[in-house]
Every structure is written in structure tokens, then in C-alpha cells.
PDB file of C-alpha atoms in Angstrom:
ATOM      1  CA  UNK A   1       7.465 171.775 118.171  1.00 33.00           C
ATOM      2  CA  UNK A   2       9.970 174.565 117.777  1.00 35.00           C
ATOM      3  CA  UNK A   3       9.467 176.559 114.504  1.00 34.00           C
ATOM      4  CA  UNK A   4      12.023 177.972 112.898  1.00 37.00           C
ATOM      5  CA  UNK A   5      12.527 181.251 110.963  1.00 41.00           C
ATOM      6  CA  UNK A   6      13.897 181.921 107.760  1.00 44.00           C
ATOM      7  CA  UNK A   7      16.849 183.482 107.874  1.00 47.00           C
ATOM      8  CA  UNK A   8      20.010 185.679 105.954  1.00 54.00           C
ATOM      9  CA  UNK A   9      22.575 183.455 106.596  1.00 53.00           C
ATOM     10  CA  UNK A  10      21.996 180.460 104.382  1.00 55.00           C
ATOM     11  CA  UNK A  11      23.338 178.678 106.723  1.00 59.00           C
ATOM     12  CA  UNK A  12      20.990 176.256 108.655  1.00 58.00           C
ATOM     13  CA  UNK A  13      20.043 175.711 112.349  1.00 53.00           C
ATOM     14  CA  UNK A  14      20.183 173.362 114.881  1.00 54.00           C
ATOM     15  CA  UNK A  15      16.150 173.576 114.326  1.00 55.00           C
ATOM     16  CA  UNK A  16      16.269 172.172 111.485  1.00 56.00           C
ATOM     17  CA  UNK A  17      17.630 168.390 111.861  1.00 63.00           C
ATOM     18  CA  UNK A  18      14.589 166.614 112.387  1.00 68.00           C
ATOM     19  CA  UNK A  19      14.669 162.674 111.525  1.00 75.00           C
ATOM     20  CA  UNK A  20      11.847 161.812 109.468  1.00 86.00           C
ATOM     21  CA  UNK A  21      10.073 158.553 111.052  1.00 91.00           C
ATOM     22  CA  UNK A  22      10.953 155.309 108.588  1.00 94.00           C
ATOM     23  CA  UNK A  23       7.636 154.551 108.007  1.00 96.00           C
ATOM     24  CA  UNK A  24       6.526 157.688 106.724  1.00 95.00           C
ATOM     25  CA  UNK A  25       9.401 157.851 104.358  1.00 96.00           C
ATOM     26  CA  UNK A  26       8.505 154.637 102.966  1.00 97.00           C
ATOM     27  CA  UNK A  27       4.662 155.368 102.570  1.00 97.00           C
ATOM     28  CA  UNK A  28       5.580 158.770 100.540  1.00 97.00           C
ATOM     29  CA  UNK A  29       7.787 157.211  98.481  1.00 98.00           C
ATOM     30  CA  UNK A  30       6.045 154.266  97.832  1.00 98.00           C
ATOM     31  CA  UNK A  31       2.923 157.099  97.138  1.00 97.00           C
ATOM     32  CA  UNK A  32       5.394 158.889  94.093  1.00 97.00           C
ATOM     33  CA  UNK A  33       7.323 156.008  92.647  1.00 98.00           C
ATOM     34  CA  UNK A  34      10.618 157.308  91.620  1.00 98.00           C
ATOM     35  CA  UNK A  35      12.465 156.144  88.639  1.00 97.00           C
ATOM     36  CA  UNK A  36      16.159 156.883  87.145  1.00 98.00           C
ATOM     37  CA  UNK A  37      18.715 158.911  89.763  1.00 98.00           C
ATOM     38  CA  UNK A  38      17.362 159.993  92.688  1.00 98.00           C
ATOM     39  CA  UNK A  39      18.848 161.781  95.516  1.00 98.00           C
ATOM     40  CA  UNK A  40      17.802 162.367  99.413  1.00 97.00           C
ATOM     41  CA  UNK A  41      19.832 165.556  99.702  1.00 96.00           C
ATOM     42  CA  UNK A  42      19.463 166.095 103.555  1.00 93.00           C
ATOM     43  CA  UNK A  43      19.488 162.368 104.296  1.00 95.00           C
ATOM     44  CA  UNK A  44      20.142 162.565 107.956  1.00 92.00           C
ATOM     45  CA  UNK A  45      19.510 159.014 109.267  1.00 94.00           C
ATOM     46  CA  UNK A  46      18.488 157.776 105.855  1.00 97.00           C
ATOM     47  CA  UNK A  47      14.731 157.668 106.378  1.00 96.00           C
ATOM     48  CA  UNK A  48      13.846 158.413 102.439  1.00 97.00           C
ATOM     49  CA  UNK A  49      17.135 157.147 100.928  1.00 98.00           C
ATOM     50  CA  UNK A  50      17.166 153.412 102.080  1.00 98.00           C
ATOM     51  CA  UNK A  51      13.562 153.649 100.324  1.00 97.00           C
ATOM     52  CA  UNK A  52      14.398 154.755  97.022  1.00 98.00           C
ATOM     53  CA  UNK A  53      15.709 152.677  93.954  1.00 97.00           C
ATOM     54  CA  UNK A  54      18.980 151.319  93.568  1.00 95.00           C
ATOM     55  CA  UNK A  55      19.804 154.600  91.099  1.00 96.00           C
ATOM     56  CA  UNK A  56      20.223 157.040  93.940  1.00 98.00           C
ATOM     57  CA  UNK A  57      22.308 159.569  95.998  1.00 98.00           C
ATOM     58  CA  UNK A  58      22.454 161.392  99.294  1.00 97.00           C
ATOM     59  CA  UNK A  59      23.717 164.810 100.424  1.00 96.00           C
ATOM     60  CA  UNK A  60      24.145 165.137 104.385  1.00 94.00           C
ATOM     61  CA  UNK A  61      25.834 168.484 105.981  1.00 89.00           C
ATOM     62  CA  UNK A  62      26.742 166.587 108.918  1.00 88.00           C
ATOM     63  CA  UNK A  63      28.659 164.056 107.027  1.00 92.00           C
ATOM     64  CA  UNK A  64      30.409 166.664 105.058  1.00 93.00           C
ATOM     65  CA  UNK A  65      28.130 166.617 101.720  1.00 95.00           C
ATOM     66  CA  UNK A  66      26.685 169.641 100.894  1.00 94.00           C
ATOM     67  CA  UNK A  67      23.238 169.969  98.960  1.00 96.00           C
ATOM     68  CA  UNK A  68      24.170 173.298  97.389  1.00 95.00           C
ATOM     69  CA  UNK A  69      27.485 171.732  96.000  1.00 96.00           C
ATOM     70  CA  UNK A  70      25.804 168.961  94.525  1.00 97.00           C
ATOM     71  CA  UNK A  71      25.116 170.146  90.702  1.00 97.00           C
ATOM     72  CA  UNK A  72      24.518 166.782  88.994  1.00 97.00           C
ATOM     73  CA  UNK A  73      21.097 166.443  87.333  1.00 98.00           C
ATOM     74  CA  UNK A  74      18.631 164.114  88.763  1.00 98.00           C
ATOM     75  CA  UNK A  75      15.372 162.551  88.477  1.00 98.00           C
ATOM     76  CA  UNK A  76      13.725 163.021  91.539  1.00 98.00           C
ATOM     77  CA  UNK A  77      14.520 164.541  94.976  1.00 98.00           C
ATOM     78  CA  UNK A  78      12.815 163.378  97.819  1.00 98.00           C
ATOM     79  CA  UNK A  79      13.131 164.530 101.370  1.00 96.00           C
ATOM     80  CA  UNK A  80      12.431 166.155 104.564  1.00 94.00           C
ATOM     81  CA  UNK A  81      14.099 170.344 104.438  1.00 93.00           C
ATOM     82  CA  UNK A  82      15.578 172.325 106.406  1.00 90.00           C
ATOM     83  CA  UNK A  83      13.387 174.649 107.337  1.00 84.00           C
ATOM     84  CA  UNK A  84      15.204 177.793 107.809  1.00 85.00           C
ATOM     85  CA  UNK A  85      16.586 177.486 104.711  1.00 88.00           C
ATOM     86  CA  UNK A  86      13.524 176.833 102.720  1.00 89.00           C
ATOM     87  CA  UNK A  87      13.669 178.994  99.907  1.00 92.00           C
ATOM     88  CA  UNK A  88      17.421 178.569  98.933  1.00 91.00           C
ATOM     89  CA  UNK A  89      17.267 174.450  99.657  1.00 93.00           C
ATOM     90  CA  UNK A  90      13.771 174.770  96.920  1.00 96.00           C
ATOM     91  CA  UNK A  91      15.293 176.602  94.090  1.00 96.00           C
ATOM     92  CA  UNK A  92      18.459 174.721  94.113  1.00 97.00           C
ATOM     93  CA  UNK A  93      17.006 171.475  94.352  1.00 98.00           C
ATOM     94  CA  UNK A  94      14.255 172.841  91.167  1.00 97.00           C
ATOM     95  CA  UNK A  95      17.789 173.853  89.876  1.00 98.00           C
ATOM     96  CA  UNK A  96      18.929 170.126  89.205  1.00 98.00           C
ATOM     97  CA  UNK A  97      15.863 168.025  89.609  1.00 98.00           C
ATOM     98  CA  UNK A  98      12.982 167.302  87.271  1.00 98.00           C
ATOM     99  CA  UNK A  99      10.694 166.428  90.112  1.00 98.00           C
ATOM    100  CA  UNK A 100      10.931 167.766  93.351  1.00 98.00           C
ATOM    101  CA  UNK A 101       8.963 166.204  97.194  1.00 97.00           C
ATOM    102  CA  UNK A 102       8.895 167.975 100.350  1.00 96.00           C
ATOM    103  CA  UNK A 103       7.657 166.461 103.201  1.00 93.00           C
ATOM    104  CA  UNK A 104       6.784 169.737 105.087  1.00 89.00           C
ATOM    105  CA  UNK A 105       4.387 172.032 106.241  1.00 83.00           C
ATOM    106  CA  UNK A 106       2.233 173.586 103.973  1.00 87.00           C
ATOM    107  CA  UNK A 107       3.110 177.258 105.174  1.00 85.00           C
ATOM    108  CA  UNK A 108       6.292 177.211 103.782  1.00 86.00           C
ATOM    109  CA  UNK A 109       5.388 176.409 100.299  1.00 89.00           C
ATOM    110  CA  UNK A 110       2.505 179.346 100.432  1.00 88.00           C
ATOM    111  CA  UNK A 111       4.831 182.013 101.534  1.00 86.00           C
ATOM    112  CA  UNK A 112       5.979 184.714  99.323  1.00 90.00           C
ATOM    113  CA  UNK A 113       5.967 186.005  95.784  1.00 91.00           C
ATOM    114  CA  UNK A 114       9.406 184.482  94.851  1.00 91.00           C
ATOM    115  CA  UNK A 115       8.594 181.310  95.691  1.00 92.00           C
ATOM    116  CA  UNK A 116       5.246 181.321  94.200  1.00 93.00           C
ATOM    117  CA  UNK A 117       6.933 182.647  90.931  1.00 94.00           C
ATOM    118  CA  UNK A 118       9.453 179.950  91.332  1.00 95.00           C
ATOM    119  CA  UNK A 119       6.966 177.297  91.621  1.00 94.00           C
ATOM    120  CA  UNK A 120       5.232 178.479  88.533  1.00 95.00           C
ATOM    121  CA  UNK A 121       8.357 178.556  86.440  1.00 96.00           C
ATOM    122  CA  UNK A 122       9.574 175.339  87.329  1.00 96.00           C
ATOM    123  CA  UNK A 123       5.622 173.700  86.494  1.00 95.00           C
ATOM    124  CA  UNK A 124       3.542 174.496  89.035  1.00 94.00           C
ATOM    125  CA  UNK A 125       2.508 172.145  91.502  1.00 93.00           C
ATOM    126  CA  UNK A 126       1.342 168.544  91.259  1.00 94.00           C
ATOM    127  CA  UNK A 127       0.148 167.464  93.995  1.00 94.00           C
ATOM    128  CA  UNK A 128      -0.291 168.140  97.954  1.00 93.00           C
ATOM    129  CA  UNK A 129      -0.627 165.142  99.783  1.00 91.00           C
ATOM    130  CA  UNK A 130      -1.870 165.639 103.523  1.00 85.00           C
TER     131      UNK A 130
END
């Protein structure tokens, strides 16, 4: 496993497109139950948004649909980040979302003061499912 950095360019890396396996997808969402719009908004090969309810949308860089350009409010985002971008890809999607799943490493939740701030602000935390 290659792990990636953050870094200043907002921009993310090559690292970071890595296809969430089909069956996990459907296990986590099954786990949260979504309801009303909800949006996959690095969909990739559309692991998490062939699972969610009819009411949904998808962001995918590579298809020319850009998370950060997306500013419609929405239920629920569910999805697999890019890692590089961590920080900026969390605080946009707590920016338009009223609840927000990660399927990532707990590391880069638990890594800074901003983001720990941020996490607070927007409600805290949930749940961690491992």
C-alpha cells in the first residue's frame, strides 16, 4: 500500500484513485441507511453510488465533475477520499452535507487541530466503525 501525503496543491494524486471493493460499499451503506439526496462525490467505478437510494448524485474528477464545484445541499455523503486531499475534500463536503461517511483510515481523521476543530463544529463524531 502506497500512502500518500497531504499536500499544498489541492490538487489530488495519482495515489489517491483507489476503487472501493462492491461489497464493502454495500455493507457500509446498508450499516448507515441514507435517506433524502445523497451524493458519492468521488464515485470512481460507482462502488457506493449504485448502493444508495434512488435520491442521489455523483461527483467524479475523471469524468469531468468536480466535488469542490458541487455546492448543492445534501443529505448524506458517502464515499471513499482522496487521500491527499483530506482536509479540503472534509470541510467541503461538512460544507454541504448534513451527514458525512468516510471509508478511510483512522489516521487521517486524528490528525491536526483544524480538523479536530472542524469536526467539533460541524457535531462531533458519531460513530467509527472498524
Amino acid at each position: 500500500m502506497t500512502y500518500t501525503r497531504p499536500n499544498k496543491t489541492k490538487t489530488s494524486t495519482p495515489n489517491d484513485v483507489v476503487m472501493t471493493n462492491p461489497e464493502t460499499a454495500r455493507w457500509i451503506v446498508n450499516h448507515f441507511n441514507p435517506s433524502g439526496l445523497c451524493l458519492d462525490p468521488c464515485a470512481g467505478k460507482n462502488a457506493f453510488y449504485d448502493c444508495l437510494p434512488e435520491t442521489k448524485e455523483r461527483c467524479e474528477i475523471s469524468d469531468g465533475l468536480d466535488f469542490f464545484l458541487f455546492k448543492n445541499p445534501v443529505e448524506w455523503i458517502i464515499t471513499n477520499p482522496p487521500f491527499s486531499i483530506f482536509d479540503d475534500f472534509l470541510l467541503h463536503s461538512f460544507s454541504i452535507a448534513n451527514n458525512v461517511v468516510f471509508f478511510c483510515p483512522l489516521n487521517k481523521v486524528f490528525k491536526s487541530k483544524q480538523i479536530d476543530n472542524a469536526i467539533v463544529s460541524y457535531g462531533g463524531i458519531k460513530e467509527v466503525v472498524m
